[in-house]
Amino acid sequence: MKNITDIRGTFQLHNGVEMPYLGLGVYLADNDKEVINAVQWALDAGYRHIDTASVYKNEEGVGLAIQNSSIAREDIFVVSKVWNADQGYDTTIKAFEDSLDRLQLDYLDLYLVHWPVQGKYTDTWKALEELYNKKRIRAIGVSNFLQHHLEDLMSHTNIVPMVNQMEFHPHLVQQDLIDFCDQHNIIYEAWSPMMQGKIFELSILDDIAKKYNKTVAQIVLRWNLQKGVVTIPKSVKKKRIISNAGLFDFELAKEDIAYIDGLDKNQRIGPDPDHINF
């Protein structure tokens, strides 16, 4: 069981870098005041981890919010991802530089391969290794990699991914994949922890929420953390961003974690990594 303390708490990656276990996701946030406000509200609320991607087309706004913040750059864990169309060695290097330019940053804390594009993700990873070795990135990882993708990648490259960001919520637990990542010291991270809002239709969680006097969102996010999963709930609403951080004055009992685990249906909201149309 990993130690959960407060909003500034971290999980340690296998290279020693500390990754805040609660972050703000900015998928679908417009690249204007919407994303700037969301990031500023999150930083003001104590978040220290911001997750974007080139395909979100809001890196400029994220960068502006970070520059305008009173929080020191080195205290903010900034993540971006190389998109599928940019995969391959040389194109990944360029995509990384373009992301840095848009963010107006000198380095990234974490850079991820967004999807396992067959025939390209190994060369993409080698580019990430090069950037990591040159200290342009503090940590490197992948997103949407199933076990067979990870095994293939690790058999052809030098550095084991530090993070695997996956769709993760009560209807898609993938415990075997979590266990595999744990065995290889790969931190598991959730995207879409709220099932793109569908979590609020699960009245089955209402009783647990009442038991702890918490919202369903807070119950699910606390479940993420207690399972050792980094979580990055997306919101552009100030009230929700603040509420999503209300996770540190309660602890779920083991039987409640087991109950939520038992809701697993192996049901995806997003694309299947084995069948996405790249």
PDB file of C-alpha atoms in Angstrom:
ATOM      1  CA  MET A   1       0.000   0.000   0.000  1.00  0.00           C
ATOM      2  CA  LYS A   2       1.451   3.340  -1.051  1.00  0.00           C
ATOM      3  CA  ASN A   3       1.380   6.225   1.403  1.00  0.00           C
ATOM      4  CA  ILE A   4      -1.382   8.786   0.770  1.00  0.00           C
ATOM      5  CA  THR A   5      -0.831  12.049   2.654  1.00  0.00           C
ATOM      6  CA  ASP A   6      -2.235  15.223   1.095  1.00  0.00           C
ATOM      7  CA  ILE A   7      -2.687  17.062  -2.203  1.00  0.00           C
ATOM      8  CA  ARG A   8       1.095  17.563  -2.509  1.00  0.00           C
ATOM      9  CA  GLY A   9       1.797  13.859  -2.004  1.00  0.00           C
ATOM     10  CA  THR A  10       3.734  11.839  -4.575  1.00  0.00           C
ATOM     11  CA  PHE A  11       4.496   8.332  -5.765  1.00  0.00           C
ATOM     12  CA  GLN A  12       8.149   7.676  -6.565  1.00  0.00           C
ATOM     13  CA  LEU A  13       9.024   6.584 -10.103  1.00  0.00           C
ATOM     14  CA  HIS A  14      11.691   3.908 -10.564  1.00  0.00           C
ATOM     15  CA  ASN A  15      14.295   6.557 -11.444  1.00  0.00           C
ATOM     16  CA  GLY A  16      13.689   8.382  -8.151  1.00  0.00           C
ATOM     17  CA  VAL A  17      11.555  11.233  -9.555  1.00  0.00           C
ATOM     18  CA  GLU A  18       8.562  12.107  -7.364  1.00  0.00           C
ATOM     19  CA  MET A  19       5.284  12.258  -9.332  1.00  0.00           C
ATOM     20  CA  PRO A  20       2.290  13.948  -7.672  1.00  0.00           C
ATOM     21  CA  TYR A  21      -0.439  11.328  -7.464  1.00  0.00           C
ATOM     22  CA  LEU A  22      -3.266  13.828  -8.040  1.00  0.00           C
ATOM     23  CA  GLY A  23      -3.239  15.962 -11.168  1.00  0.00           C
ATOM     24  CA  LEU A  24      -5.479  18.002 -13.432  1.00  0.00           C
ATOM     25  CA  GLY A  25      -6.301  16.590 -16.863  1.00  0.00           C
ATOM     26  CA  VAL A  26      -7.083  19.154 -19.578  1.00  0.00           C
ATOM     27  CA  TYR A  27      -8.465  16.941 -22.358  1.00  0.00           C
ATOM     28  CA  LEU A  28     -11.120  18.879 -24.357  1.00  0.00           C
ATOM     29  CA  ALA A  29     -10.358  22.149 -22.521  1.00  0.00           C
ATOM     30  CA  ASP A  30     -10.300  25.022 -25.015  1.00  0.00           C
ATOM     31  CA  ASN A  31      -6.933  26.671 -25.659  1.00  0.00           C
ATOM     32  CA  ASP A  32      -8.031  30.019 -24.266  1.00  0.00           C
ATOM     33  CA  LYS A  33      -9.294  31.327 -20.934  1.00  0.00           C
ATOM     34  CA  GLU A  34     -10.949  27.962 -20.301  1.00  0.00           C
ATOM     35  CA  VAL A  35      -7.719  25.982 -19.966  1.00  0.00           C
ATOM     36  CA  ILE A  36      -5.796  28.918 -18.448  1.00  0.00           C
ATOM     37  CA  ASN A  37      -8.414  29.334 -15.709  1.00  0.00           C
ATOM     38  CA  ALA A  38      -8.617  25.580 -15.045  1.00  0.00           C
ATOM     39  CA  VAL A  39      -4.852  25.280 -14.566  1.00  0.00           C
ATOM     40  CA  GLN A  40      -4.696  28.414 -12.400  1.00  0.00           C
ATOM     41  CA  TRP A  41      -7.577  27.222 -10.208  1.00  0.00           C
ATOM     42  CA  ALA A  42      -5.901  23.830  -9.836  1.00  0.00           C
ATOM     43  CA  LEU A  43      -2.552  25.345  -8.875  1.00  0.00           C
ATOM     44  CA  ASP A  44      -4.257  27.703  -6.419  1.00  0.00           C
ATOM     45  CA  ALA A  45      -6.048  24.698  -4.870  1.00  0.00           C
ATOM     46  CA  GLY A  46      -2.723  22.936  -4.321  1.00  0.00           C
ATOM     47  CA  TYR A  47      -2.467  20.681  -7.381  1.00  0.00           C
ATOM     48  CA  ARG A  48       1.103  20.341  -8.631  1.00  0.00           C
ATOM     49  CA  HIS A  49       0.586  18.052 -11.640  1.00  0.00           C
ATOM     50  CA  ILE A  50      -0.848  19.162 -14.995  1.00  0.00           C
ATOM     51  CA  ASP A  51      -1.443  16.640 -17.806  1.00  0.00           C
ATOM     52  CA  THR A  52      -1.786  17.775 -21.416  1.00  0.00           C
ATOM     53  CA  ALA A  53      -0.919  16.385 -24.880  1.00  0.00           C
ATOM     54  CA  SER A  54      -0.109  17.767 -28.292  1.00  0.00           C
ATOM     55  CA  VAL A  55      -3.380  16.399 -29.683  1.00  0.00           C
ATOM     56  CA  TYR A  56      -5.375  18.346 -27.055  1.00  0.00           C
ATOM     57  CA  LYS A  57      -4.257  21.541 -28.809  1.00  0.00           C
ATOM     58  CA  ASN A  58      -4.097  23.509 -25.563  1.00  0.00           C
ATOM     59  CA  GLU A  59      -0.412  23.371 -24.636  1.00  0.00           C
ATOM     60  CA  GLU A  60      -0.069  27.143 -25.210  1.00  0.00           C
ATOM     61  CA  GLY A  61      -2.792  27.870 -22.656  1.00  0.00           C
ATOM     62  CA  VAL A  62      -1.307  25.447 -20.153  1.00  0.00           C
ATOM     63  CA  GLY A  63       2.081  27.107 -20.578  1.00  0.00           C
ATOM     64  CA  LEU A  64       0.640  30.597 -20.087  1.00  0.00           C
ATOM     65  CA  ALA A  65      -1.118  29.530 -16.895  1.00  0.00           C
ATOM     66  CA  ILE A  66       2.131  28.082 -15.527  1.00  0.00           C
ATOM     67  CA  GLN A  67       4.078  31.232 -16.408  1.00  0.00           C
ATOM     68  CA  ASN A  68       1.434  33.452 -14.804  1.00  0.00           C
ATOM     69  CA  SER A  69       1.368  31.383 -11.631  1.00  0.00           C
ATOM     70  CA  SER A  70       3.267  32.315  -8.476  1.00  0.00           C
ATOM     71  CA  ILE A  71       4.253  28.629  -8.150  1.00  0.00           C
ATOM     72  CA  ALA A  72       7.873  27.937  -9.115  1.00  0.00           C
ATOM     73  CA  ARG A  73       8.270  25.937 -12.333  1.00  0.00           C
ATOM     74  CA  GLU A  74      10.278  23.218 -10.575  1.00  0.00           C
ATOM     75  CA  ASP A  75       7.345  22.620  -8.213  1.00  0.00           C
ATOM     76  CA  ILE A  76       4.925  21.818 -11.058  1.00  0.00           C
ATOM     77  CA  PHE A  77       4.946  18.378 -12.685  1.00  0.00           C
ATOM     78  CA  VAL A  78       4.126  18.984 -16.372  1.00  0.00           C
ATOM     79  CA  VAL A  79       3.181  16.109 -18.676  1.00  0.00           C
ATOM     80  CA  SER A  80       2.643  15.966 -22.430  1.00  0.00           C
ATOM     81  CA  LYS A  81       2.427  13.215 -25.032  1.00  0.00           C
ATOM     82  CA  VAL A  82       3.611  12.494 -28.563  1.00  0.00           C
ATOM     83  CA  TRP A  83       0.666  11.964 -30.897  1.00  0.00           C
ATOM     84  CA  ASN A  84       0.278   8.976 -33.221  1.00  0.00           C
ATOM     85  CA  ALA A  85       0.917  10.892 -36.450  1.00  0.00           C
ATOM     86  CA  ASP A  86       4.253  12.134 -35.054  1.00  0.00           C
ATOM     87  CA  GLN A  87       5.596   8.732 -34.014  1.00  0.00           C
ATOM     88  CA  GLY A  88       8.947   7.489 -35.275  1.00  0.00           C
ATOM     89  CA  TYR A  89      12.411   8.572 -34.111  1.00  0.00           C
ATOM     90  CA  ASP A  90      13.038  11.895 -35.889  1.00  0.00           C
ATOM     91  CA  THR A  91       9.406  12.993 -35.899  1.00  0.00           C
ATOM     92  CA  THR A  92       9.124  12.322 -32.153  1.00  0.00           C
ATOM     93  CA  ILE A  93      12.165  14.522 -31.443  1.00  0.00           C
ATOM     94  CA  LYS A  94      10.554  17.318 -33.474  1.00  0.00           C
ATOM     95  CA  ALA A  95       7.154  16.794 -31.822  1.00  0.00           C
ATOM     96  CA  PHE A  96       8.783  17.070 -28.398  1.00  0.00           C
ATOM     97  CA  GLU A  97      10.522  20.332 -29.332  1.00  0.00           C
ATOM     98  CA  ASP A  98       7.249  21.685 -30.732  1.00  0.00           C
ATOM     99  CA  SER A  99       5.437  20.825 -27.487  1.00  0.00           C
ATOM    100  CA  LEU A 100       8.137  22.572 -25.454  1.00  0.00           C
ATOM    101  CA  ASP A 101       7.838  25.648 -27.692  1.00  0.00           C
ATOM    102  CA  ARG A 102       4.069  25.760 -27.249  1.00  0.00           C
ATOM    103  CA  LEU A 103       4.387  25.299 -23.496  1.00  0.00           C
ATOM    104  CA  GLN A 104       7.324  27.763 -23.405  1.00  0.00           C
ATOM    105  CA  LEU A 105       9.218  25.441 -21.085  1.00  0.00           C
ATOM    106  CA  ASP A 106      12.833  24.254 -21.015  1.00  0.00           C
ATOM    107  CA  TYR A 107      12.019  20.674 -20.046  1.00  0.00           C
ATOM    108  CA  LEU A 108       9.109  18.317 -19.331  1.00  0.00           C
ATOM    109  CA  ASP A 109       8.671  16.317 -16.157  1.00  0.00           C
ATOM    110  CA  LEU A 110       7.073  13.416 -18.029  1.00  0.00           C
ATOM    111  CA  TYR A 111       6.615  12.679 -21.728  1.00  0.00           C
ATOM    112  CA  LEU A 112       4.417   9.804 -22.866  1.00  0.00           C
ATOM    113  CA  VAL A 113       3.919   7.774 -26.048  1.00  0.00           C
ATOM    114  CA  HIS A 114       0.195   8.439 -26.484  1.00  0.00           C
ATOM    115  CA  TRP A 115      -0.814   5.140 -28.149  1.00  0.00           C
ATOM    116  CA  PRO A 116       1.079   1.966 -29.185  1.00  0.00           C
ATOM    117  CA  VAL A 117       1.271   2.607 -32.932  1.00  0.00           C
ATOM    118  CA  GLN A 118       2.356  -0.733 -34.384  1.00  0.00           C
ATOM    119  CA  GLY A 119       5.700  -0.616 -36.143  1.00  0.00           C
ATOM    120  CA  LYS A 120       6.519   2.818 -34.748  1.00  0.00           C
ATOM    121  CA  TYR A 121       6.333   2.802 -30.978  1.00  0.00           C
ATOM    122  CA  THR A 122       9.779   1.226 -30.501  1.00  0.00           C
ATOM    123  CA  ASP A 123      11.510   3.960 -32.522  1.00  0.00           C
ATOM    124  CA  THR A 124       9.347   6.533 -30.729  1.00  0.00           C
ATOM    125  CA  TRP A 125      10.504   5.145 -27.395  1.00  0.00           C
ATOM    126  CA  LYS A 126      14.150   5.270 -28.478  1.00  0.00           C
ATOM    127  CA  ALA A 127      13.670   8.984 -29.172  1.00  0.00           C
ATOM    128  CA  LEU A 128      12.251   9.403 -25.654  1.00  0.00           C
ATOM    129  CA  GLU A 129      15.264   7.538 -24.238  1.00  0.00           C
ATOM    130  CA  GLU A 130      17.578   9.936 -26.108  1.00  0.00           C
ATOM    131  CA  LEU A 131      15.720  12.991 -24.770  1.00  0.00           C
ATOM    132  CA  TYR A 132      15.745  11.511 -21.273  1.00  0.00           C
ATOM    133  CA  ASN A 133      19.473  10.804 -21.408  1.00  0.00           C
ATOM    134  CA  LYS A 134      20.036  14.407 -22.510  1.00  0.00           C
ATOM    135  CA  LYS A 135      18.020  15.524 -19.455  1.00  0.00           C
ATOM    136  CA  ARG A 136      15.336  17.206 -21.572  1.00  0.00           C
ATOM    137  CA  ILE A 137      12.718  15.084 -19.762  1.00  0.00           C
ATOM    138  CA  ARG A 138      12.805  14.017 -16.109  1.00  0.00           C
ATOM    139  CA  ALA A 139      10.793  10.844 -16.733  1.00  0.00           C
ATOM    140  CA  ILE A 140       9.411   8.929 -19.718  1.00  0.00           C
ATOM    141  CA  GLY A 141       6.447   6.643 -20.052  1.00  0.00           C
ATOM    142  CA  VAL A 142       3.664   5.282 -22.199  1.00  0.00           C
ATOM    143  CA  SER A 143      -0.093   5.532 -22.458  1.00  0.00           C
ATOM    144  CA  ASN A 144      -2.588   2.875 -23.504  1.00  0.00           C
ATOM    145  CA  PHE A 145      -0.002   0.077 -23.573  1.00  0.00           C
ATOM    146  CA  LEU A 146      -1.357  -3.374 -22.761  1.00  0.00           C
ATOM    147  CA  GLN A 147       0.901  -6.081 -21.319  1.00  0.00           C
ATOM    148  CA  HIS A 148       1.971  -7.457 -24.696  1.00  0.00           C
ATOM    149  CA  HIS A 149       2.889  -3.944 -25.882  1.00  0.00           C
ATOM    150  CA  LEU A 150       4.985  -3.393 -22.761  1.00  0.00           C
ATOM    151  CA  GLU A 151       6.709  -6.774 -23.082  1.00  0.00           C
ATOM    152  CA  ASP A 152       7.538  -6.091 -26.728  1.00  0.00           C
ATOM    153  CA  LEU A 153       8.801  -2.584 -25.968  1.00  0.00           C
ATOM    154  CA  MET A 154      10.984  -3.733 -23.088  1.00  0.00           C
ATOM    155  CA  SER A 155      12.512  -6.501 -25.176  1.00  0.00           C
ATOM    156  CA  HIS A 156      13.803  -3.975 -27.755  1.00  0.00           C
ATOM    157  CA  THR A 157      14.788  -0.957 -25.635  1.00  0.00           C
ATOM    158  CA  ASN A 158      16.989   0.001 -22.685  1.00  0.00           C
ATOM    159  CA  ILE A 159      14.750   1.891 -20.258  1.00  0.00           C
ATOM    160  CA  VAL A 160      11.630   0.416 -18.685  1.00  0.00           C
ATOM    161  CA  PRO A 161       8.740   2.925 -18.883  1.00  0.00           C
ATOM    162  CA  MET A 162       8.271   4.798 -15.618  1.00  0.00           C
ATOM    163  CA  VAL A 163       4.519   5.310 -16.113  1.00  0.00           C
ATOM    164  CA  ASN A 164       1.672   3.640 -18.010  1.00  0.00           C
ATOM    165  CA  GLN A 165      -1.370   5.907 -18.325  1.00  0.00           C
ATOM    166  CA  MET A 166      -4.476   3.819 -18.989  1.00  0.00           C
ATOM    167  CA  GLU A 167      -8.228   4.139 -19.069  1.00  0.00           C
ATOM    168  CA  PHE A 168      -9.132   3.152 -15.509  1.00  0.00           C
ATOM    169  CA  HIS A 169     -12.440   3.326 -13.644  1.00  0.00           C
ATOM    170  CA  PRO A 170     -14.850   0.989 -11.790  1.00  0.00           C
ATOM    171  CA  HIS A 171     -15.984  -0.648 -15.051  1.00  0.00           C
ATOM    172  CA  LEU A 172     -12.413  -1.138 -16.369  1.00  0.00           C
ATOM    173  CA  VAL A 173      -9.957  -2.208 -13.672  1.00  0.00           C
ATOM    174  CA  GLN A 174      -7.527  -4.450 -15.638  1.00  0.00           C
ATOM    175  CA  GLN A 175      -6.011  -5.753 -12.391  1.00  0.00           C
ATOM    176  CA  ASP A 176      -3.688  -8.139 -14.264  1.00  0.00           C
ATOM    177  CA  LEU A 177      -2.159  -5.170 -16.086  1.00  0.00           C
ATOM    178  CA  ILE A 178      -1.819  -3.223 -12.819  1.00  0.00           C
ATOM    179  CA  ASP A 179      -0.059  -6.237 -11.286  1.00  0.00           C
ATOM    180  CA  PHE A 180       2.279  -6.533 -14.287  1.00  0.00           C
ATOM    181  CA  CYS A 181       3.171  -2.835 -14.018  1.00  0.00           C
ATOM    182  CA  ASP A 182       3.757  -3.209 -10.261  1.00  0.00           C
ATOM    183  CA  GLN A 183       6.116  -6.130 -10.913  1.00  0.00           C
ATOM    184  CA  HIS A 184       8.188  -3.924 -13.228  1.00  0.00           C
ATOM    185  CA  ASN A 185       7.997  -0.782 -11.049  1.00  0.00           C
ATOM    186  CA  ILE A 186       5.869   1.018 -13.663  1.00  0.00           C
ATOM    187  CA  ILE A 187       3.513   3.501 -12.005  1.00  0.00           C
ATOM    188  CA  TYR A 188      -0.067   3.011 -13.183  1.00  0.00           C
ATOM    189  CA  GLU A 189      -2.043   6.150 -13.985  1.00  0.00           C
ATOM    190  CA  ALA A 190      -5.747   6.607 -14.695  1.00  0.00           C
ATOM    191  CA  TRP A 191      -7.262   8.562 -17.513  1.00  0.00           C
ATOM    192  CA  SER A 192     -11.040   8.969 -17.565  1.00  0.00           C
ATOM    193  CA  PRO A 193     -11.392   7.988 -13.882  1.00  0.00           C
ATOM    194  CA  MET A 194     -14.969   9.346 -13.999  1.00  0.00           C
ATOM    195  CA  MET A 195     -15.864   7.343 -17.127  1.00  0.00           C
ATOM    196  CA  GLN A 196     -16.311  10.675 -18.965  1.00  0.00           C
ATOM    197  CA  GLY A 197     -19.044  11.618 -16.487  1.00  0.00           C
ATOM    198  CA  LYS A 198     -20.884   8.297 -16.648  1.00  0.00           C
ATOM    199  CA  ILE A 199     -19.698   7.481 -13.113  1.00  0.00           C
ATOM    200  CA  PHE A 200     -22.462   9.733 -11.806  1.00  0.00           C
ATOM    201  CA  GLU A 201     -25.060   7.440 -13.345  1.00  0.00           C
ATOM    202  CA  LEU A 202     -23.844   4.571 -11.133  1.00  0.00           C
ATOM    203  CA  SER A 203     -26.301   4.777  -8.243  1.00  0.00           C
ATOM    204  CA  ILE A 204     -24.561   1.641  -6.982  1.00  0.00           C
ATOM    205  CA  LEU A 205     -21.891   3.935  -5.463  1.00  0.00           C
ATOM    206  CA  ASP A 206     -24.375   6.190  -3.651  1.00  0.00           C
ATOM    207  CA  ASP A 207     -24.373   4.121  -0.447  1.00  0.00           C
ATOM    208  CA  ILE A 208     -20.566   4.253  -0.165  1.00  0.00           C
ATOM    209  CA  ALA A 209     -20.646   8.017  -0.813  1.00  0.00           C
ATOM    210  CA  LYS A 210     -23.209   8.450   1.994  1.00  0.00           C
ATOM    211  CA  LYS A 211     -21.196   6.214   4.340  1.00  0.00           C
ATOM    212  CA  TYR A 212     -18.181   8.557   4.073  1.00  0.00           C
ATOM    213  CA  ASN A 213     -20.203  11.748   3.549  1.00  0.00           C
ATOM    214  CA  LYS A 214     -18.344  12.284   0.269  1.00  0.00           C
ATOM    215  CA  THR A 215     -19.298  12.685  -3.393  1.00  0.00           C
ATOM    216  CA  VAL A 216     -19.224   9.735  -5.774  1.00  0.00           C
ATOM    217  CA  ALA A 217     -16.318  11.453  -7.572  1.00  0.00           C
ATOM    218  CA  GLN A 218     -14.338  11.712  -4.329  1.00  0.00           C
ATOM    219  CA  ILE A 219     -14.990   8.031  -3.556  1.00  0.00           C
ATOM    220  CA  VAL A 220     -13.757   6.947  -6.995  1.00  0.00           C
ATOM    221  CA  LEU A 221     -10.677   9.171  -6.898  1.00  0.00           C
ATOM    222  CA  ARG A 222      -9.777   7.985  -3.397  1.00  0.00           C
ATOM    223  CA  TRP A 223     -10.172   4.394  -4.650  1.00  0.00           C
ATOM    224  CA  ASN A 224      -7.668   5.249  -7.416  1.00  0.00           C
ATOM    225  CA  LEU A 225      -5.105   6.522  -4.923  1.00  0.00           C
ATOM    226  CA  GLN A 226      -5.506   3.654  -2.463  1.00  0.00           C
ATOM    227  CA  LYS A 227      -4.875   1.239  -5.320  1.00  0.00           C
ATOM    228  CA  GLY A 228      -1.600   3.060  -5.983  1.00  0.00           C
ATOM    229  CA  VAL A 229      -2.950   4.610  -9.193  1.00  0.00           C
ATOM    230  CA  VAL A 230      -2.070   8.216 -10.116  1.00  0.00           C
ATOM    231  CA  THR A 231      -5.255  10.028 -11.130  1.00  0.00           C
ATOM    232  CA  ILE A 232      -5.853  13.124 -13.281  1.00  0.00           C
ATOM    233  CA  PRO A 233      -9.565  14.051 -13.209  1.00  0.00           C
ATOM    234  CA  LYS A 234     -10.445  16.532 -15.937  1.00  0.00           C
ATOM    235  CA  SER A 235     -12.559  19.570 -15.168  1.00  0.00           C
ATOM    236  CA  VAL A 236     -12.800  23.203 -16.214  1.00  0.00           C
ATOM    237  CA  LYS A 237     -15.152  24.136 -13.353  1.00  0.00           C
ATOM    238  CA  LYS A 238     -13.543  25.763 -10.311  1.00  0.00           C
ATOM    239  CA  LYS A 239     -15.917  24.160  -7.815  1.00  0.00           C
ATOM    240  CA  ARG A 240     -15.340  20.682  -9.250  1.00  0.00           C
ATOM    241  CA  ILE A 241     -11.544  21.113  -9.393  1.00  0.00           C
ATOM    242  CA  ILE A 242     -11.537  22.028  -5.696  1.00  0.00           C
ATOM    243  CA  SER A 243     -14.001  19.264  -4.785  1.00  0.00           C
ATOM    244  CA  ASN A 244     -11.959  16.642  -6.652  1.00  0.00           C
ATOM    245  CA  ALA A 245      -9.064  17.386  -4.298  1.00  0.00           C
ATOM    246  CA  GLY A 246     -11.117  16.653  -1.165  1.00  0.00           C
ATOM    247  CA  LEU A 247      -9.607  13.193  -0.823  1.00  0.00           C
ATOM    248  CA  PHE A 248      -7.350  13.416   2.177  1.00  0.00           C
ATOM    249  CA  ASP A 249      -9.620  13.469   5.242  1.00  0.00           C
ATOM    250  CA  PHE A 250     -10.959   9.941   4.847  1.00  0.00           C
ATOM    251  CA  GLU A 251      -9.803   6.447   3.932  1.00  0.00           C
ATOM    252  CA  LEU A 252     -11.802   3.721   2.220  1.00  0.00           C
ATOM    253  CA  ALA A 253     -12.113   0.458   4.112  1.00  0.00           C
ATOM    254  CA  LYS A 254     -10.674  -2.636   2.420  1.00  0.00           C
ATOM    255  CA  GLU A 255     -14.153  -4.069   1.861  1.00  0.00           C
ATOM    256  CA  ASP A 256     -15.221  -0.890   0.032  1.00  0.00           C
ATOM    257  CA  ILE A 257     -12.154  -1.045  -2.229  1.00  0.00           C
ATOM    258  CA  ALA A 258     -12.978  -4.701  -2.936  1.00  0.00           C
ATOM    259  CA  TYR A 259     -16.605  -3.761  -3.658  1.00  0.00           C
ATOM    260  CA  ILE A 260     -15.578  -1.119  -6.219  1.00  0.00           C
ATOM    261  CA  ASP A 261     -13.072  -3.569  -7.742  1.00  0.00           C
ATOM    262  CA  GLY A 262     -15.991  -5.965  -8.117  1.00  0.00           C
ATOM    263  CA  LEU A 263     -17.855  -3.516 -10.383  1.00  0.00           C
ATOM    264  CA  ASP A 264     -15.352  -4.301 -13.146  1.00  0.00           C
ATOM    265  CA  LYS A 265     -17.005  -5.207 -16.464  1.00  0.00           C
ATOM    266  CA  ASN A 266     -13.904  -4.905 -18.666  1.00  0.00           C
ATOM    267  CA  GLN A 267     -15.909  -2.177 -20.391  1.00  0.00           C
ATOM    268  CA  ARG A 268     -14.153   0.685 -22.167  1.00  0.00           C
ATOM    269  CA  ILE A 269     -15.371   4.236 -22.668  1.00  0.00           C
ATOM    270  CA  GLY A 270     -12.442   5.018 -24.997  1.00  0.00           C
ATOM    271  CA  PRO A 271     -10.760   3.044 -27.811  1.00  0.00           C
ATOM    272  CA  ASP A 272      -9.311  -0.440 -27.377  1.00  0.00           C
ATOM    273  CA  PRO A 273      -5.484  -0.171 -27.657  1.00  0.00           C
ATOM    274  CA  ASP A 274      -5.486  -3.313 -29.805  1.00  0.00           C
ATOM    275  CA  HIS A 275      -8.136  -2.012 -32.203  1.00  0.00           C
ATOM    276  CA  ILE A 276      -7.757   1.755 -32.426  1.00  0.00           C
ATOM    277  CA  ASN A 277      -7.677   3.163 -35.946  1.00  0.00           C
ATOM    278  CA  PHE A 278      -4.372   5.041 -36.076  1.00  0.00           C
TER     279      PHE A 278
END
